[in-house]
PDB file of C-alpha atoms in Angstrom:
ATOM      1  CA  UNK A   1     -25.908  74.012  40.244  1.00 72.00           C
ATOM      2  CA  UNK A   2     -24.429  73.166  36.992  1.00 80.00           C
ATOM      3  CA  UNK A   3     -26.052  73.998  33.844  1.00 90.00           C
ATOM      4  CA  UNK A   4     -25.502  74.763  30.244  1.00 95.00           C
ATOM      5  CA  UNK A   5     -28.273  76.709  28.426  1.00 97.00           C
ATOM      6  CA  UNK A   6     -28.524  76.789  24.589  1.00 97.00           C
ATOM      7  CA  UNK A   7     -31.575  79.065  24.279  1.00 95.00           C
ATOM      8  CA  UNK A   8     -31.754  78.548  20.438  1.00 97.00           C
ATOM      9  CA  UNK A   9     -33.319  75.484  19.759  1.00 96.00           C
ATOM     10  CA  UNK A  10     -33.208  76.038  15.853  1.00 97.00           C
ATOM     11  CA  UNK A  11     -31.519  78.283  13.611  1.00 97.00           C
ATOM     12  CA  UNK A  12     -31.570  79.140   9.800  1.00 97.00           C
ATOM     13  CA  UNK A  13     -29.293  80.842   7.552  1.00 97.00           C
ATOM     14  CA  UNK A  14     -28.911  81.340   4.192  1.00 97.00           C
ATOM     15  CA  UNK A  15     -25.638  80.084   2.971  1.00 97.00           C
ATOM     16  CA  UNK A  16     -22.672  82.586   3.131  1.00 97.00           C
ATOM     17  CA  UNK A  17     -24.194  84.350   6.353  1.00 97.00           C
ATOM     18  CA  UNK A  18     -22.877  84.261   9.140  1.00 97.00           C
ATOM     19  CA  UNK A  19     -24.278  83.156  12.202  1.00 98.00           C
ATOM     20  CA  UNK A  20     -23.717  83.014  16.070  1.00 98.00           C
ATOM     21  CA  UNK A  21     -24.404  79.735  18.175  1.00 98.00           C
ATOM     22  CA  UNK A  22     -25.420  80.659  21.887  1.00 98.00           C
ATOM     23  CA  UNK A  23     -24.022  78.885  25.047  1.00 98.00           C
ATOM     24  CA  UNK A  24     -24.850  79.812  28.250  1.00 97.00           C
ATOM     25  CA  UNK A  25     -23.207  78.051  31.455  1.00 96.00           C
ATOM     26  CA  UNK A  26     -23.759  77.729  35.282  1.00 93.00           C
ATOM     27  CA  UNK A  27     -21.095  76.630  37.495  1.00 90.00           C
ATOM     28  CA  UNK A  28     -19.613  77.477  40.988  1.00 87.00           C
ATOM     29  CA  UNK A  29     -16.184  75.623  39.889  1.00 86.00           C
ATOM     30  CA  UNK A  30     -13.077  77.778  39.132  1.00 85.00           C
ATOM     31  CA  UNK A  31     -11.928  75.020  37.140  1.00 86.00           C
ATOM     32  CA  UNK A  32     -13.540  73.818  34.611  1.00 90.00           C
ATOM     33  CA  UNK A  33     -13.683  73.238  30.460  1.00 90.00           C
ATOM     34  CA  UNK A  34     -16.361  73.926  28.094  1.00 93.00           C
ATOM     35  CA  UNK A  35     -16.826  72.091  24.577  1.00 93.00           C
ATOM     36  CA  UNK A  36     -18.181  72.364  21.470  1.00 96.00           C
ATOM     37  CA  UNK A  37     -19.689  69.279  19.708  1.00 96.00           C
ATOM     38  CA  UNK A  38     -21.291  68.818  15.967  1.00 97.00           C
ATOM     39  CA  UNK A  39     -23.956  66.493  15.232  1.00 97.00           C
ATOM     40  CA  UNK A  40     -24.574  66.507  11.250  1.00 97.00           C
ATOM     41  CA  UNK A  41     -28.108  64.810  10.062  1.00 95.00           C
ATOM     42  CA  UNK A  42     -25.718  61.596   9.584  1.00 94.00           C
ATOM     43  CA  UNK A  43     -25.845  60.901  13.064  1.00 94.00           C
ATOM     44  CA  UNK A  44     -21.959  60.901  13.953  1.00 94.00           C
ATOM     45  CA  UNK A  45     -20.589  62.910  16.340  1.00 95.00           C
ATOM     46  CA  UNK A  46     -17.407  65.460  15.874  1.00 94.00           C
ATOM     47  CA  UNK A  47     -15.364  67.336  18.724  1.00 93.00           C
ATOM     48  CA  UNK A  48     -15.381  70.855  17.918  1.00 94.00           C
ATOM     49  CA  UNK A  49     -13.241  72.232  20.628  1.00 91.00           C
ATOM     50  CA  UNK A  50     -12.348  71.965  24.524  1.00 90.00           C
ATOM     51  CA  UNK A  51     -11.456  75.401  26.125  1.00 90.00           C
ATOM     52  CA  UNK A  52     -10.142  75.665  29.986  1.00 87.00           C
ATOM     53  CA  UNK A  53     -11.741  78.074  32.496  1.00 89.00           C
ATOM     54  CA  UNK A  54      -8.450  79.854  32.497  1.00 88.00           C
ATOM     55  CA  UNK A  55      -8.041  80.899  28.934  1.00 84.00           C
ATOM     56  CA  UNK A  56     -10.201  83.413  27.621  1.00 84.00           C
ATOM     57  CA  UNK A  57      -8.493  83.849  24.302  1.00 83.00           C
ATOM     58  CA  UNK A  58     -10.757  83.657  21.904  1.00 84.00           C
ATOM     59  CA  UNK A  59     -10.392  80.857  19.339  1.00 85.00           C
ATOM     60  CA  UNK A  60     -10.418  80.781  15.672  1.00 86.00           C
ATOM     61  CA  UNK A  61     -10.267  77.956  13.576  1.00 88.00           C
ATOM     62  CA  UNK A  62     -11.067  78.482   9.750  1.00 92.00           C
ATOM     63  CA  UNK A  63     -14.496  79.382   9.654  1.00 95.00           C
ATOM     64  CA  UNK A  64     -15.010  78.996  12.843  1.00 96.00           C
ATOM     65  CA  UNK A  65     -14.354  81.416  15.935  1.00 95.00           C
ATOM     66  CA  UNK A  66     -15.328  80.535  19.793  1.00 95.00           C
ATOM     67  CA  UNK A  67     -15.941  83.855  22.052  1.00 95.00           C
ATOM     68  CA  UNK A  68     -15.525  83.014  26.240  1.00 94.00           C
ATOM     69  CA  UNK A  69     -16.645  84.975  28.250  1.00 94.00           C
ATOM     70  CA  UNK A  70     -16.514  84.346  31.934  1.00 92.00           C
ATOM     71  CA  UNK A  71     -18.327  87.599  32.879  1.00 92.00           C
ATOM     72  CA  UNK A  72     -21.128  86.777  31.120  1.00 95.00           C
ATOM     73  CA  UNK A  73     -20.882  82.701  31.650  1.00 95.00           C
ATOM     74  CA  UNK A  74     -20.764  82.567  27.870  1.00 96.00           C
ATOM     75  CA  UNK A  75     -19.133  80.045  25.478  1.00 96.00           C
ATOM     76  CA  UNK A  76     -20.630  81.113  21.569  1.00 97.00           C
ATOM     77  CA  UNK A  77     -19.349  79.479  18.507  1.00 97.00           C
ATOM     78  CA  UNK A  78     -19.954  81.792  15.330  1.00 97.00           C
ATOM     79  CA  UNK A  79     -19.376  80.167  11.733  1.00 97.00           C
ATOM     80  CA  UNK A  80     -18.303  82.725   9.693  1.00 97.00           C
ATOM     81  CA  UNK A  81     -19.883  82.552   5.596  1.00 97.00           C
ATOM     82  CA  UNK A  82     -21.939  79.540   6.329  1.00 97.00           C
ATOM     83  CA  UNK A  83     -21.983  76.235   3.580  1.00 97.00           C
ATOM     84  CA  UNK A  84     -24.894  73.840   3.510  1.00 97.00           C
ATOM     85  CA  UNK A  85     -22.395  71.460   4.866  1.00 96.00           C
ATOM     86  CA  UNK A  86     -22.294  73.232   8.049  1.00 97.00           C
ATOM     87  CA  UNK A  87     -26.530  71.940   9.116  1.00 98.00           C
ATOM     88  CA  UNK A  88     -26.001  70.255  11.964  1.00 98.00           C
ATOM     89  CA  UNK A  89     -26.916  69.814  15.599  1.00 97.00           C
ATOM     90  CA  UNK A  90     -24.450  71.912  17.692  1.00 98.00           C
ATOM     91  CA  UNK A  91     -24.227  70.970  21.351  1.00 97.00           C
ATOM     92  CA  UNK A  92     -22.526  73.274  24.113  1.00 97.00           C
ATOM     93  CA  UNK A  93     -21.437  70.984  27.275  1.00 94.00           C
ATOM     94  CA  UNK A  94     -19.150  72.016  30.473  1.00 93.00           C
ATOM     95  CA  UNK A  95     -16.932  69.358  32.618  1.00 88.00           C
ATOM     96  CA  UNK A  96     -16.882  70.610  36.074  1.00 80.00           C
ATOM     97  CA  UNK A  97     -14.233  69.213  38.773  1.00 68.00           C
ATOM     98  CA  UNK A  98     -15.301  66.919  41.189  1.00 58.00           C
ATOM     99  CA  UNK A  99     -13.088  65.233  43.791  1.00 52.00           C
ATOM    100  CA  UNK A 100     -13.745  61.829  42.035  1.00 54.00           C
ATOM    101  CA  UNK A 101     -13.520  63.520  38.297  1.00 59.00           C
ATOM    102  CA  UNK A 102     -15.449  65.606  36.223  1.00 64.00           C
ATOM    103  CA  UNK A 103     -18.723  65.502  35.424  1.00 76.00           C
ATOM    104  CA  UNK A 104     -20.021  66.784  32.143  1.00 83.00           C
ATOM    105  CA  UNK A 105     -23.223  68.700  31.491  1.00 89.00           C
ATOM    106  CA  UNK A 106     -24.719  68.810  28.019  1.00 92.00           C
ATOM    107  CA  UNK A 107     -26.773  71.525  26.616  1.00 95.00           C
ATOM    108  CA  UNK A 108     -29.974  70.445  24.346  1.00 95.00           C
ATOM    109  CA  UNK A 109     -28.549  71.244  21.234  1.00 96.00           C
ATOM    110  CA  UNK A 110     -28.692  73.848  18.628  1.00 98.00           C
ATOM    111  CA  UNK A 111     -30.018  72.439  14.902  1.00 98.00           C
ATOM    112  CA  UNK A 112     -28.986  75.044  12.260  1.00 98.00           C
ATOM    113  CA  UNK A 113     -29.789  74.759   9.066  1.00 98.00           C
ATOM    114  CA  UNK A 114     -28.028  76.569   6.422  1.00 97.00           C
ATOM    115  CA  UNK A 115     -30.318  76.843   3.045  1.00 97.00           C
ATOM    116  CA  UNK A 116     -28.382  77.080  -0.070  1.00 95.00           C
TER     117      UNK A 116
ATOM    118  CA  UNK B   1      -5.643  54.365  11.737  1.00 64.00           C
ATOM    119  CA  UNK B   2      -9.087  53.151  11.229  1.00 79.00           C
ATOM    120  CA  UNK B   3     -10.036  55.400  13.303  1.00 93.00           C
ATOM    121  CA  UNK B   4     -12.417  54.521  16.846  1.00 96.00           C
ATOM    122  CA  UNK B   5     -14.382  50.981  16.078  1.00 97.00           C
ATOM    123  CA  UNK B   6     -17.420  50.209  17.590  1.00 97.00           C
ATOM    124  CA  UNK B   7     -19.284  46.917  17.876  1.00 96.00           C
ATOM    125  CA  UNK B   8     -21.351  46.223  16.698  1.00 97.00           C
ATOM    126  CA  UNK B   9     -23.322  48.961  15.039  1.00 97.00           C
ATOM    127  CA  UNK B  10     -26.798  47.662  15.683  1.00 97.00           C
ATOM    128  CA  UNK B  11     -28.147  45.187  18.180  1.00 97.00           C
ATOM    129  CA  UNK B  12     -31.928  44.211  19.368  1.00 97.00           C
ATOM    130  CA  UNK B  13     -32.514  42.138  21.770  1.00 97.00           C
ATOM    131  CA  UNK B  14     -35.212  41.420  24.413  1.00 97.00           C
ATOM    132  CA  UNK B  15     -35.366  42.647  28.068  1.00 96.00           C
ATOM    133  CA  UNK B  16     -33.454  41.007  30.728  1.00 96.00           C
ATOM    134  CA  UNK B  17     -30.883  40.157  27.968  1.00 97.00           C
ATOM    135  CA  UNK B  18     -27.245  40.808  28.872  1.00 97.00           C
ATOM    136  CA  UNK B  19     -25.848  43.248  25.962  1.00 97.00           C
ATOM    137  CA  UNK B  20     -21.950  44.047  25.696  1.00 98.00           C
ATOM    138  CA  UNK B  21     -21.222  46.943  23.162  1.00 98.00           C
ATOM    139  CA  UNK B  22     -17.542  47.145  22.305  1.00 98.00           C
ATOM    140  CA  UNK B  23     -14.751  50.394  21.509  1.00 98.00           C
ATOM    141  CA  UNK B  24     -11.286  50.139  20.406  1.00 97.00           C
ATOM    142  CA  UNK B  25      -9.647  53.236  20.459  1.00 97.00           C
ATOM    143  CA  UNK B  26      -7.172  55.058  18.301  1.00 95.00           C
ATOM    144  CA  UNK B  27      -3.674  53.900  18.703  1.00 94.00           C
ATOM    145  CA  UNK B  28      -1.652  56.263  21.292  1.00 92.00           C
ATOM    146  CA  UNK B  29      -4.851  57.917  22.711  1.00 93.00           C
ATOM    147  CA  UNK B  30      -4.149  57.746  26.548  1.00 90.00           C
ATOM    148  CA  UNK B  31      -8.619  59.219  27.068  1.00 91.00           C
ATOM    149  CA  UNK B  32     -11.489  57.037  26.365  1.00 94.00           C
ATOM    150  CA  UNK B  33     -14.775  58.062  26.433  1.00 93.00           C
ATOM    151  CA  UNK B  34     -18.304  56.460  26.515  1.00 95.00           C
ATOM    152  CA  UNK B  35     -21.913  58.832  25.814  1.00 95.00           C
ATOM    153  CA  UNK B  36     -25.047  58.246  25.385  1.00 96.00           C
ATOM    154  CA  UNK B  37     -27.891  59.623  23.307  1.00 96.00           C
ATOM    155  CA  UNK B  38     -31.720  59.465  23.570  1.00 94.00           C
ATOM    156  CA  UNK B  39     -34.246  61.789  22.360  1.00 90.00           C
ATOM    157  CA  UNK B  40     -35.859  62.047  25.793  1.00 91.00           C
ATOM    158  CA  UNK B  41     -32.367  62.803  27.926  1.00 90.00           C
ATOM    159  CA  UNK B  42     -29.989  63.822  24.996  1.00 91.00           C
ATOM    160  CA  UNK B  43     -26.475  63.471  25.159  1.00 92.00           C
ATOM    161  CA  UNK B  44     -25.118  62.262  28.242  1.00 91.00           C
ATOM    162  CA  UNK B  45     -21.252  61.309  29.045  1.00 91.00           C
ATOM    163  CA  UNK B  46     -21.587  57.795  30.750  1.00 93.00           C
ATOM    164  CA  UNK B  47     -18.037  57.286  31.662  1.00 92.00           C
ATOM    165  CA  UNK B  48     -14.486  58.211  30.784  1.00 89.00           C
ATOM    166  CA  UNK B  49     -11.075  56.632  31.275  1.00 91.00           C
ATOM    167  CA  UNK B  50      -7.278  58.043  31.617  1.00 89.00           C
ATOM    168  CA  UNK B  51      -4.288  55.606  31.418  1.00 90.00           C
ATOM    169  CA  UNK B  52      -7.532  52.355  31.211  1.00 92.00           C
ATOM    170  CA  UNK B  53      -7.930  53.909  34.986  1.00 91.00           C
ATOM    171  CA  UNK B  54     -11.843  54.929  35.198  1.00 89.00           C
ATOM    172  CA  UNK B  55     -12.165  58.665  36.638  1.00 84.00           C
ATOM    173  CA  UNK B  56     -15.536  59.068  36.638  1.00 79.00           C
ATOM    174  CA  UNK B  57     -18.485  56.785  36.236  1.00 82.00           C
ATOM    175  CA  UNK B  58     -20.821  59.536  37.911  1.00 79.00           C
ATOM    176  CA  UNK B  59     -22.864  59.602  34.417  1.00 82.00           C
ATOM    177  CA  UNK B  60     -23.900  55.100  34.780  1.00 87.00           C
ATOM    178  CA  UNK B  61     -27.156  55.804  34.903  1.00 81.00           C
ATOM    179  CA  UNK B  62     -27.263  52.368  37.545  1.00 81.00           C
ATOM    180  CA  UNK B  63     -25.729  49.043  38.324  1.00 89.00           C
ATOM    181  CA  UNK B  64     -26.780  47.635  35.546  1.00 94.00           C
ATOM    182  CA  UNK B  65     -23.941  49.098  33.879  1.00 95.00           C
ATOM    183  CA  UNK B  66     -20.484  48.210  34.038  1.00 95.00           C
ATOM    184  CA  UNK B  67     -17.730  49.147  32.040  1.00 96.00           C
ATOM    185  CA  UNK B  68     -14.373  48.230  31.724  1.00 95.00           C
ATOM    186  CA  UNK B  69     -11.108  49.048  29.945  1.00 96.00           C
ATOM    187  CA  UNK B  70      -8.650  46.010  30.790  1.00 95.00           C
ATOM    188  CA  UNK B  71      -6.290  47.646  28.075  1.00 93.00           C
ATOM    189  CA  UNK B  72      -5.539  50.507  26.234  1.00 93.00           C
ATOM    190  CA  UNK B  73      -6.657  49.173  23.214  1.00 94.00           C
ATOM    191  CA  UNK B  74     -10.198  47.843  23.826  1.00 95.00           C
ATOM    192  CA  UNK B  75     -13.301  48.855  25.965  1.00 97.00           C
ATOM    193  CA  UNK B  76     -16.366  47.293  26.772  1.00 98.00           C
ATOM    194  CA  UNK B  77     -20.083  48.709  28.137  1.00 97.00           C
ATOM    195  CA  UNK B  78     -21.924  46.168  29.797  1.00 97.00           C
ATOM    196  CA  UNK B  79     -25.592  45.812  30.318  1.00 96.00           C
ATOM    197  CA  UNK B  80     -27.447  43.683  32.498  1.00 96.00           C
ATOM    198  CA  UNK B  81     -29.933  42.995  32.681  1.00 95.00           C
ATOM    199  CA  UNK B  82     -31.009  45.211  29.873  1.00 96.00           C
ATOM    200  CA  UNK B  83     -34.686  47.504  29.696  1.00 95.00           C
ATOM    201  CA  UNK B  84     -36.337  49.124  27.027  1.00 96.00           C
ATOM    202  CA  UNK B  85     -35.202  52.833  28.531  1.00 94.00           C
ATOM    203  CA  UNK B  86     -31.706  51.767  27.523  1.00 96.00           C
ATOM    204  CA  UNK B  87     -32.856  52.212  24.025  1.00 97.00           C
ATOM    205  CA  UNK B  88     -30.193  54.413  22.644  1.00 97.00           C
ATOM    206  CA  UNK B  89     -27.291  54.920  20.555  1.00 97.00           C
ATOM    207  CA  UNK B  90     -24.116  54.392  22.425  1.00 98.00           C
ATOM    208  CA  UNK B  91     -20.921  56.235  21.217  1.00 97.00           C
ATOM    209  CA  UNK B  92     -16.922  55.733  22.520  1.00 97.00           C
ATOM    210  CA  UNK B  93     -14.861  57.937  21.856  1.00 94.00           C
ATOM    211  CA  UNK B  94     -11.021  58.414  22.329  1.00 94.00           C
ATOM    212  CA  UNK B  95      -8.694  61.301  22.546  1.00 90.00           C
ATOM    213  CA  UNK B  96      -4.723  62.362  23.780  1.00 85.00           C
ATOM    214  CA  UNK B  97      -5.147  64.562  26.478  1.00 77.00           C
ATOM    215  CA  UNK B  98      -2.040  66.239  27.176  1.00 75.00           C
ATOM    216  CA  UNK B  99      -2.605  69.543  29.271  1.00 71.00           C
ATOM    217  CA  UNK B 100      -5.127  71.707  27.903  1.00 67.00           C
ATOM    218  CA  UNK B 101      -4.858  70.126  24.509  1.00 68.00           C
ATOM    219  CA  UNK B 102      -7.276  67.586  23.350  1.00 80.00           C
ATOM    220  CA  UNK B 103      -9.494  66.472  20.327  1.00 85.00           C
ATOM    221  CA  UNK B 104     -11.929  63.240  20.718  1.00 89.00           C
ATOM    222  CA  UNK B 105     -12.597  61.158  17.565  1.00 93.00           C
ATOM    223  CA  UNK B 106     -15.462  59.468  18.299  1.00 94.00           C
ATOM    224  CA  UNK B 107     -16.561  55.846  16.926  1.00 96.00           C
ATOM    225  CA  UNK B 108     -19.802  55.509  14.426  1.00 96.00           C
ATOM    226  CA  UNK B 109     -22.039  54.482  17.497  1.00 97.00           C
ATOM    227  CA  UNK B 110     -23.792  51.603  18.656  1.00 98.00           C
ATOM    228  CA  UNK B 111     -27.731  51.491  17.999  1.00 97.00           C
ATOM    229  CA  UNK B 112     -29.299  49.670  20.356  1.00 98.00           C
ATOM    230  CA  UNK B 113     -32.975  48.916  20.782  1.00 97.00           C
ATOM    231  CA  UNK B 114     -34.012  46.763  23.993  1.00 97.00           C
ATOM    232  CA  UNK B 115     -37.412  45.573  23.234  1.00 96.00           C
TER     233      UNK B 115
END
């Protein structure tokens, strides 16, 4: 079965802390990518990221860092001294390979709100 | 660029109505993306093109959609006839894949309400 799990349903934070985003992921594929996506109260959507199965280098991108771990099925997203800005909706989602394409799985979203 | 353009940004309209939402992509982006979002399923990824080819369409919820991508500057996502469950906001997205590199920008999104 394929599955992504994002256990915390809501976060807060006061600003400048940092804070860890969980992702959790099921999948019998050796091939496969996970993603990032942010959702702020707006309503748009922004790509965060797209990592392959076969790169577990972890990722760092200003303030924010992405931690794989295959051994643990684990995909977290930490933002590093937090800014109001950053309150969003934070969804975790996997593309497994299929022999007509991939197929992506969305978690349910994280909503973190950082308080000033 | 103007980035990924959606149209339009709202429509209503009555069951049984035929509804075409529309995405033009970012110039040079070979990927094209279309998701959907409802508070009872969440985000969902509906269908996605490479090269205007379609690669998966596993995510059409039913043949009441149909989408198509006749060029690499325009999409469409058809529905008909429409119901009230395919109350949603629609978004397209586009990106450049090229190996393991890729960013989507994704388009404003397409409120729809099927009454």
């Amino acid at each position: 079965a394929q599955k992504v799990t994002q256990a915390q349903t809501e976060i807060s934070v006061v600003e400048k802390e940092d804070v860890t985003l969980d992702c959790v992921y099921e999948t019998r594929d050796t091939t496969y990518y996970l993603f990032w996506y942010k959702q702020p109260p707006s309503g748009e959507l922004v790509f965060l990221i797209r990592r392959n199965s076969f790169d577990e280098q972890n990722e760092i991108s200003g303030r924010y860092s992405w931690n794989f771990q295959k051994s643990t099925s684990s995909f977290n997203f930490t933002i590093t001294a937090s800014q109001v800005v950053d309150s969003a909706v934070y969804f975790c989602a996997l593309s497994a390979t299929r022999p007509t394409g991939n197929q992506f799985y969305f978690g349910t979203g994280t909503s973190l709100t950082v308080i000033p | 660029d103007a980035g990924v353009i959606q149209s339009p940004r709202h429509e209503v309209t009555e069951m049984g109505q035929e509804v075409t939402l529309r995405c033009k992509p970012i110039s040079g982006h070979n990927s094209l993306f279309w998701y959907r979002q409802t508070m009872m399923r969440g985000l969902e990824l509906l269908i996605y093109f490479n090269n205007n080819v379609p690669i998966d369409d596993s995510g059409m919820p039913e043949d009441r959609f149909s989408a198509k991508m006749p060029n690499a500057s325009f999409s469409t996502l058809k529905i008909q006839p429409s119901e009230p469950r395919d109350s949603a906001v629609y978004f397209c997205a586009s990106s450049f894949i090229a190996g393991d590199l890729e960013t989507q920008y994704f388009g404003p999104g397409t409120r729809l309400l099927v009454l």
